[in-house]
PDB file of C-alpha atoms in Angstrom:
ATOM      1  CA  MET A   1       6.496  -2.945 -18.350  1.00  0.00           C
ATOM      2  CA  VAL A   2       2.707  -2.852 -18.363  1.00  0.00           C
ATOM      3  CA  ARG A   3       0.884   0.888 -17.178  1.00  0.00           C
ATOM      4  CA  LEU A   4      -1.249  -1.144 -14.264  1.00  0.00           C
ATOM      5  CA  SER A   5      -0.732  -4.366 -12.482  1.00  0.00           C
ATOM      6  CA  VAL A   6      -3.511  -5.220  -9.823  1.00  0.00           C
ATOM      7  CA  VAL A   7      -2.804  -7.396  -7.598  1.00  0.00           C
ATOM      8  CA  VAL A   8      -5.302  -9.822  -5.388  1.00  0.00           C
ATOM      9  CA  PRO A   9      -4.528 -12.632  -2.893  1.00  0.00           C
ATOM     10  CA  VAL A  10      -6.810 -15.018  -3.094  1.00  0.00           C
ATOM     11  CA  TYR A  11      -7.696 -17.694  -0.535  1.00  0.00           C
ATOM     12  CA  ASN A  12     -10.787 -20.052  -0.777  1.00  0.00           C
ATOM     13  CA  GLU A  13     -12.663 -17.476  -3.058  1.00  0.00           C
ATOM     14  CA  GLU A  14     -14.181 -20.097  -6.035  1.00  0.00           C
ATOM     15  CA  ARG A  15     -17.706 -17.781  -5.464  1.00  0.00           C
ATOM     16  CA  ASN A  16     -16.062 -14.692  -6.094  1.00  0.00           C
ATOM     17  CA  ILE A  17     -13.300 -16.050  -8.526  1.00  0.00           C
ATOM     18  CA  GLN A  18     -15.342 -15.016 -11.860  1.00  0.00           C
ATOM     19  CA  GLU A  19     -17.189 -11.666 -10.637  1.00  0.00           C
ATOM     20  CA  LEU A  20     -13.789 -10.069  -9.558  1.00  0.00           C
ATOM     21  CA  TYR A  21     -12.344 -11.037 -12.702  1.00  0.00           C
ATOM     22  CA  LEU A  22     -15.095  -9.660 -14.809  1.00  0.00           C
ATOM     23  CA  ASN A  23     -15.146  -6.502 -12.564  1.00  0.00           C
ATOM     24  CA  VAL A  24     -11.531  -5.507 -13.075  1.00  0.00           C
ATOM     25  CA  THR A  25     -11.502  -6.260 -16.917  1.00  0.00           C
ATOM     26  CA  GLU A  26     -14.616  -3.974 -17.085  1.00  0.00           C
ATOM     27  CA  ALA A  27     -13.526  -1.134 -15.371  1.00  0.00           C
ATOM     28  CA  LEU A  28      -9.765  -0.761 -16.773  1.00  0.00           C
ATOM     29  CA  ARG A  29     -10.201  -1.890 -20.131  1.00  0.00           C
ATOM     30  CA  GLU A  30     -10.144   0.950 -22.660  1.00  0.00           C
ATOM     31  CA  LYS A  31      -8.790   2.720 -19.852  1.00  0.00           C
ATOM     32  CA  VAL A  32      -5.780   2.088 -18.941  1.00  0.00           C
ATOM     33  CA  GLU A  33      -3.392   2.150 -21.993  1.00  0.00           C
ATOM     34  CA  SER A  34      -2.102  -2.028 -20.199  1.00  0.00           C
ATOM     35  CA  TYR A  35      -2.860  -3.558 -17.277  1.00  0.00           C
ATOM     36  CA  GLU A  36      -2.183  -7.145 -15.693  1.00  0.00           C
ATOM     37  CA  LEU A  37      -3.842  -9.106 -13.478  1.00  0.00           C
ATOM     38  CA  VAL A  38      -1.777 -10.607 -11.059  1.00  0.00           C
ATOM     39  CA  LEU A  39      -3.975 -13.451  -8.650  1.00  0.00           C
ATOM     40  CA  VAL A  40      -2.137 -15.364  -5.689  1.00  0.00           C
ATOM     41  CA  ASN A  41      -3.603 -18.521  -4.480  1.00  0.00           C
ATOM     42  CA  ASP A  42      -2.449 -18.885  -0.824  1.00  0.00           C
ATOM     43  CA  GLY A  43      -3.131 -21.999  -0.794  1.00  0.00           C
ATOM     44  CA  SER A  44      -6.376 -22.335  -1.064  1.00  0.00           C
ATOM     45  CA  LYS A  45      -7.905 -25.571  -0.857  1.00  0.00           C
ATOM     46  CA  ASP A  46     -11.377 -25.211  -2.574  1.00  0.00           C
ATOM     47  CA  ARG A  47     -12.080 -24.485  -6.418  1.00  0.00           C
ATOM     48  CA  SER A  48      -9.589 -21.247  -6.702  1.00  0.00           C
ATOM     49  CA  SER A  49      -6.497 -23.010  -8.196  1.00  0.00           C
ATOM     50  CA  LEU A  50      -8.546 -24.340 -11.105  1.00  0.00           C
ATOM     51  CA  LEU A  51     -10.192 -20.972 -11.692  1.00  0.00           C
ATOM     52  CA  LEU A  52      -7.743 -19.056 -11.418  1.00  0.00           C
ATOM     53  CA  ASN A  53      -5.628 -21.428 -14.075  1.00  0.00           C
ATOM     54  CA  GLU A  54      -8.833 -21.289 -16.332  1.00  0.00           C
ATOM     55  CA  LEU A  55      -9.035 -17.292 -15.795  1.00  0.00           C
ATOM     56  CA  ALA A  56      -4.947 -17.177 -17.630  1.00  0.00           C
ATOM     57  CA  ARG A  57      -5.606 -19.439 -20.136  1.00  0.00           C
ATOM     58  CA  LEU A  58      -8.287 -17.527 -21.741  1.00  0.00           C
ATOM     59  CA  ASP A  59      -7.283 -14.282 -20.714  1.00  0.00           C
ATOM     60  CA  PRO A  60      -3.240 -13.013 -21.361  1.00  0.00           C
ATOM     61  CA  ALA A  61      -3.157 -10.623 -19.212  1.00  0.00           C
ATOM     62  CA  VAL A  62      -3.987 -12.656 -16.515  1.00  0.00           C
ATOM     63  CA  LYS A  63      -0.759 -13.549 -14.096  1.00  0.00           C
ATOM     64  CA  VAL A  64      -1.848 -16.494 -11.848  1.00  0.00           C
ATOM     65  CA  VAL A  65       0.836 -17.761  -9.008  1.00  0.00           C
ATOM     66  CA  HIS A  66       0.276 -20.295  -6.356  1.00  0.00           C
ATOM     67  CA  PHE A  67       1.280 -20.795  -3.153  1.00  0.00           C
ATOM     68  CA  LYS A  68       1.892 -24.469  -1.542  1.00  0.00           C
ATOM     69  CA  ARG A  69      -0.250 -23.678   1.510  1.00  0.00           C
ATOM     70  CA  ASN A  70      -1.421 -20.923   3.246  1.00  0.00           C
ATOM     71  CA  TYR A  71       1.145 -17.801   4.160  1.00  0.00           C
ATOM     72  CA  GLY A  72      -1.346 -15.476   4.689  1.00  0.00           C
ATOM     73  CA  GLN A  73      -1.916 -12.015   3.535  1.00  0.00           C
ATOM     74  CA  THR A  74       1.675  -9.985   3.504  1.00  0.00           C
ATOM     75  CA  ALA A  75       3.080 -12.854   2.015  1.00  0.00           C
ATOM     76  CA  ALA A  76       0.232 -12.754  -0.976  1.00  0.00           C
ATOM     77  CA  ILE A  77       1.110  -9.016  -0.914  1.00  0.00           C
ATOM     78  CA  SER A  78       4.707  -9.561  -1.702  1.00  0.00           C
ATOM     79  CA  ALA A  79       4.732 -12.105  -4.191  1.00  0.00           C
ATOM     80  CA  GLY A  80       1.719 -10.519  -6.181  1.00  0.00           C
ATOM     81  CA  ILE A  81       3.924  -6.938  -6.350  1.00  0.00           C
ATOM     82  CA  LYS A  82       7.580  -9.582  -7.134  1.00  0.00           C
ATOM     83  CA  HIS A  83       5.310 -11.285  -9.633  1.00  0.00           C
ATOM     84  CA  SER A  84       3.884  -7.745 -11.848  1.00  0.00           C
ATOM     85  CA  GLN A  85       5.597  -5.249 -14.241  1.00  0.00           C
ATOM     86  CA  GLY A  86       3.778  -2.221 -13.648  1.00  0.00           C
ATOM     87  CA  GLU A  87       4.902   1.300 -13.796  1.00  0.00           C
ATOM     88  CA  LEU A  88       1.686   1.523 -10.874  1.00  0.00           C
ATOM     89  CA  ILE A  89       0.607  -1.258  -8.160  1.00  0.00           C
ATOM     90  CA  ALA A  90      -3.031  -1.280  -7.281  1.00  0.00           C
ATOM     91  CA  LEU A  91      -4.288  -3.910  -4.305  1.00  0.00           C
ATOM     92  CA  LEU A  92      -7.583  -4.928  -3.977  1.00  0.00           C
ATOM     93  CA  ASP A  93      -9.207  -7.809  -1.913  1.00  0.00           C
ATOM     94  CA  ALA A  94     -10.818 -11.034  -3.671  1.00  0.00           C
ATOM     95  CA  GLY A  95     -13.859 -10.611  -1.427  1.00  0.00           C
ATOM     96  CA  LEU A  96     -15.450  -8.046  -3.698  1.00  0.00           C
ATOM     97  CA  GLN A  97     -15.906  -5.414  -0.797  1.00  0.00           C
ATOM     98  CA  THR A  98     -13.676  -2.727  -2.148  1.00  0.00           C
ATOM     99  CA  ASP A  99     -14.391  -1.293  -6.379  1.00  0.00           C
ATOM    100  CA  PRO A 100     -11.982  -1.710  -8.897  1.00  0.00           C
ATOM    101  CA  ARG A 101     -13.227   1.882 -10.555  1.00  0.00           C
ATOM    102  CA  ASP A 102     -12.106   3.365  -7.384  1.00  0.00           C
ATOM    103  CA  ILE A 103      -8.360   3.141  -8.361  1.00  0.00           C
ATOM    104  CA  PHE A 104      -9.356   5.963 -11.157  1.00  0.00           C
ATOM    105  CA  ARG A 105     -10.492   8.205  -7.356  1.00  0.00           C
ATOM    106  CA  LEU A 106      -6.860   7.212  -6.691  1.00  0.00           C
ATOM    107  CA  MET A 107      -5.114   7.439 -10.358  1.00  0.00           C
ATOM    108  CA  PRO A 108      -4.917  11.407 -10.747  1.00  0.00           C
ATOM    109  CA  PHE A 109      -2.795  11.654  -7.323  1.00  0.00           C
ATOM    110  CA  ILE A 110      -0.044   9.978  -8.276  1.00  0.00           C
ATOM    111  CA  GLY A 111       2.930  11.771 -10.079  1.00  0.00           C
ATOM    112  CA  LYS A 112       2.088  14.373  -7.374  1.00  0.00           C
ATOM    113  CA  ILE A 113       1.756  11.632  -4.593  1.00  0.00           C
ATOM    114  CA  ASP A 114       3.518   8.447  -4.312  1.00  0.00           C
ATOM    115  CA  PHE A 115       1.487   5.941  -2.236  1.00  0.00           C
ATOM    116  CA  VAL A 116      -2.432   6.625  -2.363  1.00  0.00           C
ATOM    117  CA  ASN A 117      -4.896   4.489   0.722  1.00  0.00           C
ATOM    118  CA  GLY A 118      -8.235   4.185   0.308  1.00  0.00           C
ATOM    119  CA  ARG A 119     -10.205   5.176   3.142  1.00  0.00           C
ATOM    120  CA  ARG A 120     -13.478   3.491   2.977  1.00  0.00           C
ATOM    121  CA  THR A 121     -17.063   5.006   3.506  1.00  0.00           C
ATOM    122  CA  GLY A 122     -20.496   3.603   4.425  1.00  0.00           C
ATOM    123  CA  ARG A 123     -18.533   0.699   5.704  1.00  0.00           C
ATOM    124  CA  THR A 124     -20.932  -2.462   6.521  1.00  0.00           C
ATOM    125  CA  GLY A 125     -20.500  -5.874   8.597  1.00  0.00           C
ATOM    126  CA  PRO A 126     -20.578  -6.321  12.266  1.00  0.00           C
ATOM    127  CA  ARG A 127     -20.885  -3.544  14.321  1.00  0.00           C
ATOM    128  CA  LEU A 128     -18.595  -4.992  16.960  1.00  0.00           C
ATOM    129  CA  LYS A 129     -16.011  -5.459  14.113  1.00  0.00           C
ATOM    130  CA  ARG A 130     -16.308  -2.436  12.518  1.00  0.00           C
ATOM    131  CA  ILE A 131     -15.369  -0.490  16.284  1.00  0.00           C
ATOM    132  CA  ALA A 132     -12.720  -2.951  16.798  1.00  0.00           C
ATOM    133  CA  SER A 133     -11.612  -1.491  13.751  1.00  0.00           C
ATOM    134  CA  ARG A 134     -12.152   1.653  14.407  1.00  0.00           C
ATOM    135  CA  LEU A 135      -9.659   1.323  17.916  1.00  0.00           C
ATOM    136  CA  GLU A 136      -6.816  -0.475  16.258  1.00  0.00           C
ATOM    137  CA  ASN A 137      -6.626   2.281  14.015  1.00  0.00           C
ATOM    138  CA  ARG A 138      -6.282   4.835  16.799  1.00  0.00           C
ATOM    139  CA  ILE A 139      -3.662   2.781  18.685  1.00  0.00           C
ATOM    140  CA  CYS A 140      -1.382   1.421  15.864  1.00  0.00           C
ATOM    141  CA  ASN A 141      -1.126   5.394  14.918  1.00  0.00           C
ATOM    142  CA  TRP A 142      -0.221   6.725  17.848  1.00  0.00           C
ATOM    143  CA  ILE A 143       2.055   3.337  18.352  1.00  0.00           C
ATOM    144  CA  THR A 144       3.264   4.198  14.888  1.00  0.00           C
ATOM    145  CA  GLY A 145       3.088   8.199  14.554  1.00  0.00           C
ATOM    146  CA  GLU A 146       0.988   8.176  11.567  1.00  0.00           C
ATOM    147  CA  ALA A 147      -2.233   9.424  10.775  1.00  0.00           C
ATOM    148  CA  ILE A 148      -3.897   6.978   8.574  1.00  0.00           C
ATOM    149  CA  ALA A 149      -7.722   6.616   9.099  1.00  0.00           C
ATOM    150  CA  ASP A 150      -7.673   3.116   7.229  1.00  0.00           C
ATOM    151  CA  THR A 151      -4.655   1.301   7.610  1.00  0.00           C
ATOM    152  CA  GLY A 152      -6.833  -1.835   6.820  1.00  0.00           C
ATOM    153  CA  CYS A 153      -8.205  -0.773   3.234  1.00  0.00           C
ATOM    154  CA  PRO A 154      -7.086  -3.237   0.403  1.00  0.00           C
ATOM    155  CA  LEU A 155      -7.567  -0.487  -1.818  1.00  0.00           C
ATOM    156  CA  LYS A 156      -4.210   1.212  -2.559  1.00  0.00           C
ATOM    157  CA  LEU A 157      -1.919   2.530  -5.447  1.00  0.00           C
ATOM    158  CA  PHE A 158       1.628   3.130  -5.470  1.00  0.00           C
ATOM    159  CA  THR A 159       4.141   3.724  -7.596  1.00  0.00           C
ATOM    160  CA  ARG A 160       7.134   0.760  -8.622  1.00  0.00           C
ATOM    161  CA  GLU A 161      10.212   2.716  -6.805  1.00  0.00           C
ATOM    162  CA  VAL A 162       7.508   2.028  -3.424  1.00  0.00           C
ATOM    163  CA  ALA A 163       6.912  -1.332  -4.366  1.00  0.00           C
ATOM    164  CA  ASP A 164      10.931  -2.200  -5.221  1.00  0.00           C
ATOM    165  CA  SER A 165      11.411  -0.405  -1.619  1.00  0.00           C
ATOM    166  CA  LEU A 166       8.975  -2.655   0.918  1.00  0.00           C
ATOM    167  CA  HIS A 167       9.902  -5.302   2.817  1.00  0.00           C
ATOM    168  CA  LEU A 168       7.735  -6.617   4.163  1.00  0.00           C
ATOM    169  CA  TYR A 169       7.406  -9.236   6.874  1.00  0.00           C
ATOM    170  CA  ASN A 170       4.251 -11.072   8.282  1.00  0.00           C
ATOM    171  CA  GLY A 171       1.618  -9.369   9.442  1.00  0.00           C
ATOM    172  CA  MET A 172       2.866  -5.717   7.961  1.00  0.00           C
ATOM    173  CA  HIS A 173       0.750  -5.595   4.663  1.00  0.00           C
ATOM    174  CA  ARG A 174      -1.136  -3.290   7.562  1.00  0.00           C
ATOM    175  CA  PHE A 175       1.551  -0.851   7.454  1.00  0.00           C
ATOM    176  CA  LEU A 176       1.832  -0.766   4.252  1.00  0.00           C
ATOM    177  CA  PRO A 177       1.207   3.691   4.039  1.00  0.00           C
ATOM    178  CA  ALA A 178       3.642   3.477   7.433  1.00  0.00           C
ATOM    179  CA  LEU A 179       6.704   1.862   5.520  1.00  0.00           C
ATOM    180  CA  ALA A 180       5.759   3.697   2.153  1.00  0.00           C
ATOM    181  CA  ARG A 181       6.628   6.590   4.486  1.00  0.00           C
ATOM    182  CA  MET A 182       9.577   5.601   6.283  1.00  0.00           C
ATOM    183  CA  ASN A 183      10.698   4.748   2.969  1.00  0.00           C
ATOM    184  CA  GLY A 184      10.897   8.618   2.094  1.00  0.00           C
ATOM    185  CA  PHE A 185       7.455   8.628   0.038  1.00  0.00           C
ATOM    186  CA  SER A 186       4.359  10.965  -0.184  1.00  0.00           C
ATOM    187  CA  VAL A 187       0.913   9.259   1.171  1.00  0.00           C
ATOM    188  CA  VAL A 188      -2.480  10.616   0.862  1.00  0.00           C
ATOM    189  CA  GLU A 189      -5.948   8.980   1.754  1.00  0.00           C
ATOM    190  CA  VAL A 190      -8.802   9.275  -0.693  1.00  0.00           C
ATOM    191  CA  THR A 191     -12.306   8.158   0.219  1.00  0.00           C
ATOM    192  CA  VAL A 192     -13.483   4.915  -1.868  1.00  0.00           C
ATOM    193  CA  THR A 193     -16.633   2.968  -1.160  1.00  0.00           C
ATOM    194  CA  HIS A 194     -16.790  -0.324   0.610  1.00  0.00           C
ATOM    195  CA  GLN A 195     -19.275  -3.317  -0.248  1.00  0.00           C
ATOM    196  CA  LYS A 196     -20.955  -5.699   1.227  1.00  0.00           C
ATOM    197  CA  ARG A 197     -19.232  -9.361   0.825  1.00  0.00           C
ATOM    198  CA  LYS A 198     -21.402 -10.988  -1.567  1.00  0.00           C
ATOM    199  CA  HIS A 199     -19.953 -14.317  -1.106  1.00  0.00           C
ATOM    200  CA  GLY A 200     -18.445 -16.507   1.838  1.00  0.00           C
ATOM    201  CA  ILE A 201     -17.340 -14.933   5.568  1.00  0.00           C
ATOM    202  CA  SER A 202     -14.256 -12.370   6.542  1.00  0.00           C
ATOM    203  CA  LEU A 203     -10.699 -15.083   7.746  1.00  0.00           C
ATOM    204  CA  TYR A 204     -10.311 -12.868  10.400  1.00  0.00           C
ATOM    205  CA  SER A 205     -11.252 -13.226  14.010  1.00  0.00           C
ATOM    206  CA  VAL A 206     -11.718  -9.810  15.218  1.00  0.00           C
ATOM    207  CA  LEU A 207      -9.645 -10.125  18.054  1.00  0.00           C
ATOM    208  CA  ARG A 208      -6.927 -12.001  16.946  1.00  0.00           C
ATOM    209  CA  LYS A 209      -6.328  -9.157  13.938  1.00  0.00           C
ATOM    210  CA  CYS A 210      -6.804  -6.553  16.797  1.00  0.00           C
ATOM    211  CA  PHE A 211      -3.849  -8.397  18.961  1.00  0.00           C
ATOM    212  CA  THR A 212      -1.734  -9.075  15.781  1.00  0.00           C
ATOM    213  CA  GLY A 213      -2.097  -5.208  14.771  1.00  0.00           C
ATOM    214  CA  LEU A 214      -1.055  -4.081  17.771  1.00  0.00           C
ATOM    215  CA  MET A 215       2.192  -6.413  18.090  1.00  0.00           C
ATOM    216  CA  ASP A 216       2.879  -5.533  14.731  1.00  0.00           C
ATOM    217  CA  ALA A 217       2.218  -1.872  15.387  1.00  0.00           C
ATOM    218  CA  MET A 218       4.744  -2.274  18.096  1.00  0.00           C
ATOM    219  CA  LEU A 219       7.654  -2.784  15.305  1.00  0.00           C
ATOM    220  CA  ILE A 220       6.709  -0.600  12.943  1.00  0.00           C
ATOM    221  CA  GLY A 221       7.042   1.885  16.162  1.00  0.00           C
ATOM    222  CA  TRP A 222      10.158   0.405  16.978  1.00  0.00           C
ATOM    223  CA  LEU A 223      11.447   0.829  13.393  1.00  0.00           C
ATOM    224  CA  LYS A 224      10.747   4.314  12.756  1.00  0.00           C
ATOM    225  CA  LYS A 225      12.878   5.118  16.007  1.00  0.00           C
ATOM    226  CA  ARG A 226      15.623   2.857  14.551  1.00  0.00           C
ATOM    227  CA  GLY A 227      15.645   3.835  11.417  1.00  0.00           C
ATOM    228  CA  ILE A 228      19.062   5.770  10.122  1.00  0.00           C
ATOM    229  CA  THR A 229      18.795   9.231   8.179  1.00  0.00           C
ATOM    230  CA  ASN A 230      21.260  10.767   6.744  1.00  0.00           C
ATOM    231  CA  HIS A 231      21.678  14.943   6.182  1.00  0.00           C
ATOM    232  CA  ILE A 232      24.928  14.965   4.357  1.00  0.00           C
ATOM    233  CA  LYS A 233      26.386  18.747   3.534  1.00  0.00           C
ATOM    234  CA  GLY A 234      28.402  17.515   0.817  1.00  0.00           C
ATOM    235  CA  GLY A 235      30.972  15.507  -0.605  1.00  0.00           C
ATOM    236  CA  HIS A 236      34.284  14.869  -3.334  1.00  0.00           C
TER     237      HIS A 236
END
C-alpha cells in the first residue's frame, strides 16, 4: 500500500492537465515516502483522455480511470477512491484552484483527526458566485446540523478507514465532512489557499448548484436523524 493517493476528477481539462501533473509531482516528490496520482476522466469530450493516457505511460505513479460518459463529480471521486491504494487519500480539483502543496498544511492533523477539510481564503471569481456559495454553506449547515465553513473546498485529506466507510450517491461529494462525522470519525477545517482558474470556465451554474446543494443537504439531514446509534452496556 502506498502512503498517499491524490484523487482528481477531470472533465474537459486538456489545458490544465500537464500543469496539474507537474504541480502535484513537484509538491510530493521526495516529501512523501510513496504516492500515486489517480486521475478520473469523467467522460471528457476534449483531448483530456489522450493526455491522461500519455501521463500514465510515462509515469508509473499515475493511474487513470476513464468513464464512458459524464457521470458527475461524486461518481468520479467515488471511482478514484475505489481505485486508490493509499493509506491516506487527498482530493484536489483539476482546475488548478487548489495548491497541492497545501496537502502538507492538512497532513500534521492526521493521526489525531480522521478527516481534514480545506477552508479557502482569498477566494476569487464572480461576486455573485461567492455570495451564493456562502449562503449555500450557511443554509446547508443549518439543515444538516454541521458547522463546516467551506463544504465546497475541493482540497480534503482523510484516512483509508474514512474512505472505506463512505457510500456515495450523486451530489454527496459536497458533504463528505458530514458523512465522515456521521460514520463516527473526527473532522477539522484547516485554512488553505485559493487560486484563480487559469484555463477554462467553471462548469457549474450558480442557481443549479445552490438548488441541488440544498436538496442534497435535506437528504443528509434526514439521514442523520434516521441513523442508528447503539449504546451497548455489555455482553457475553
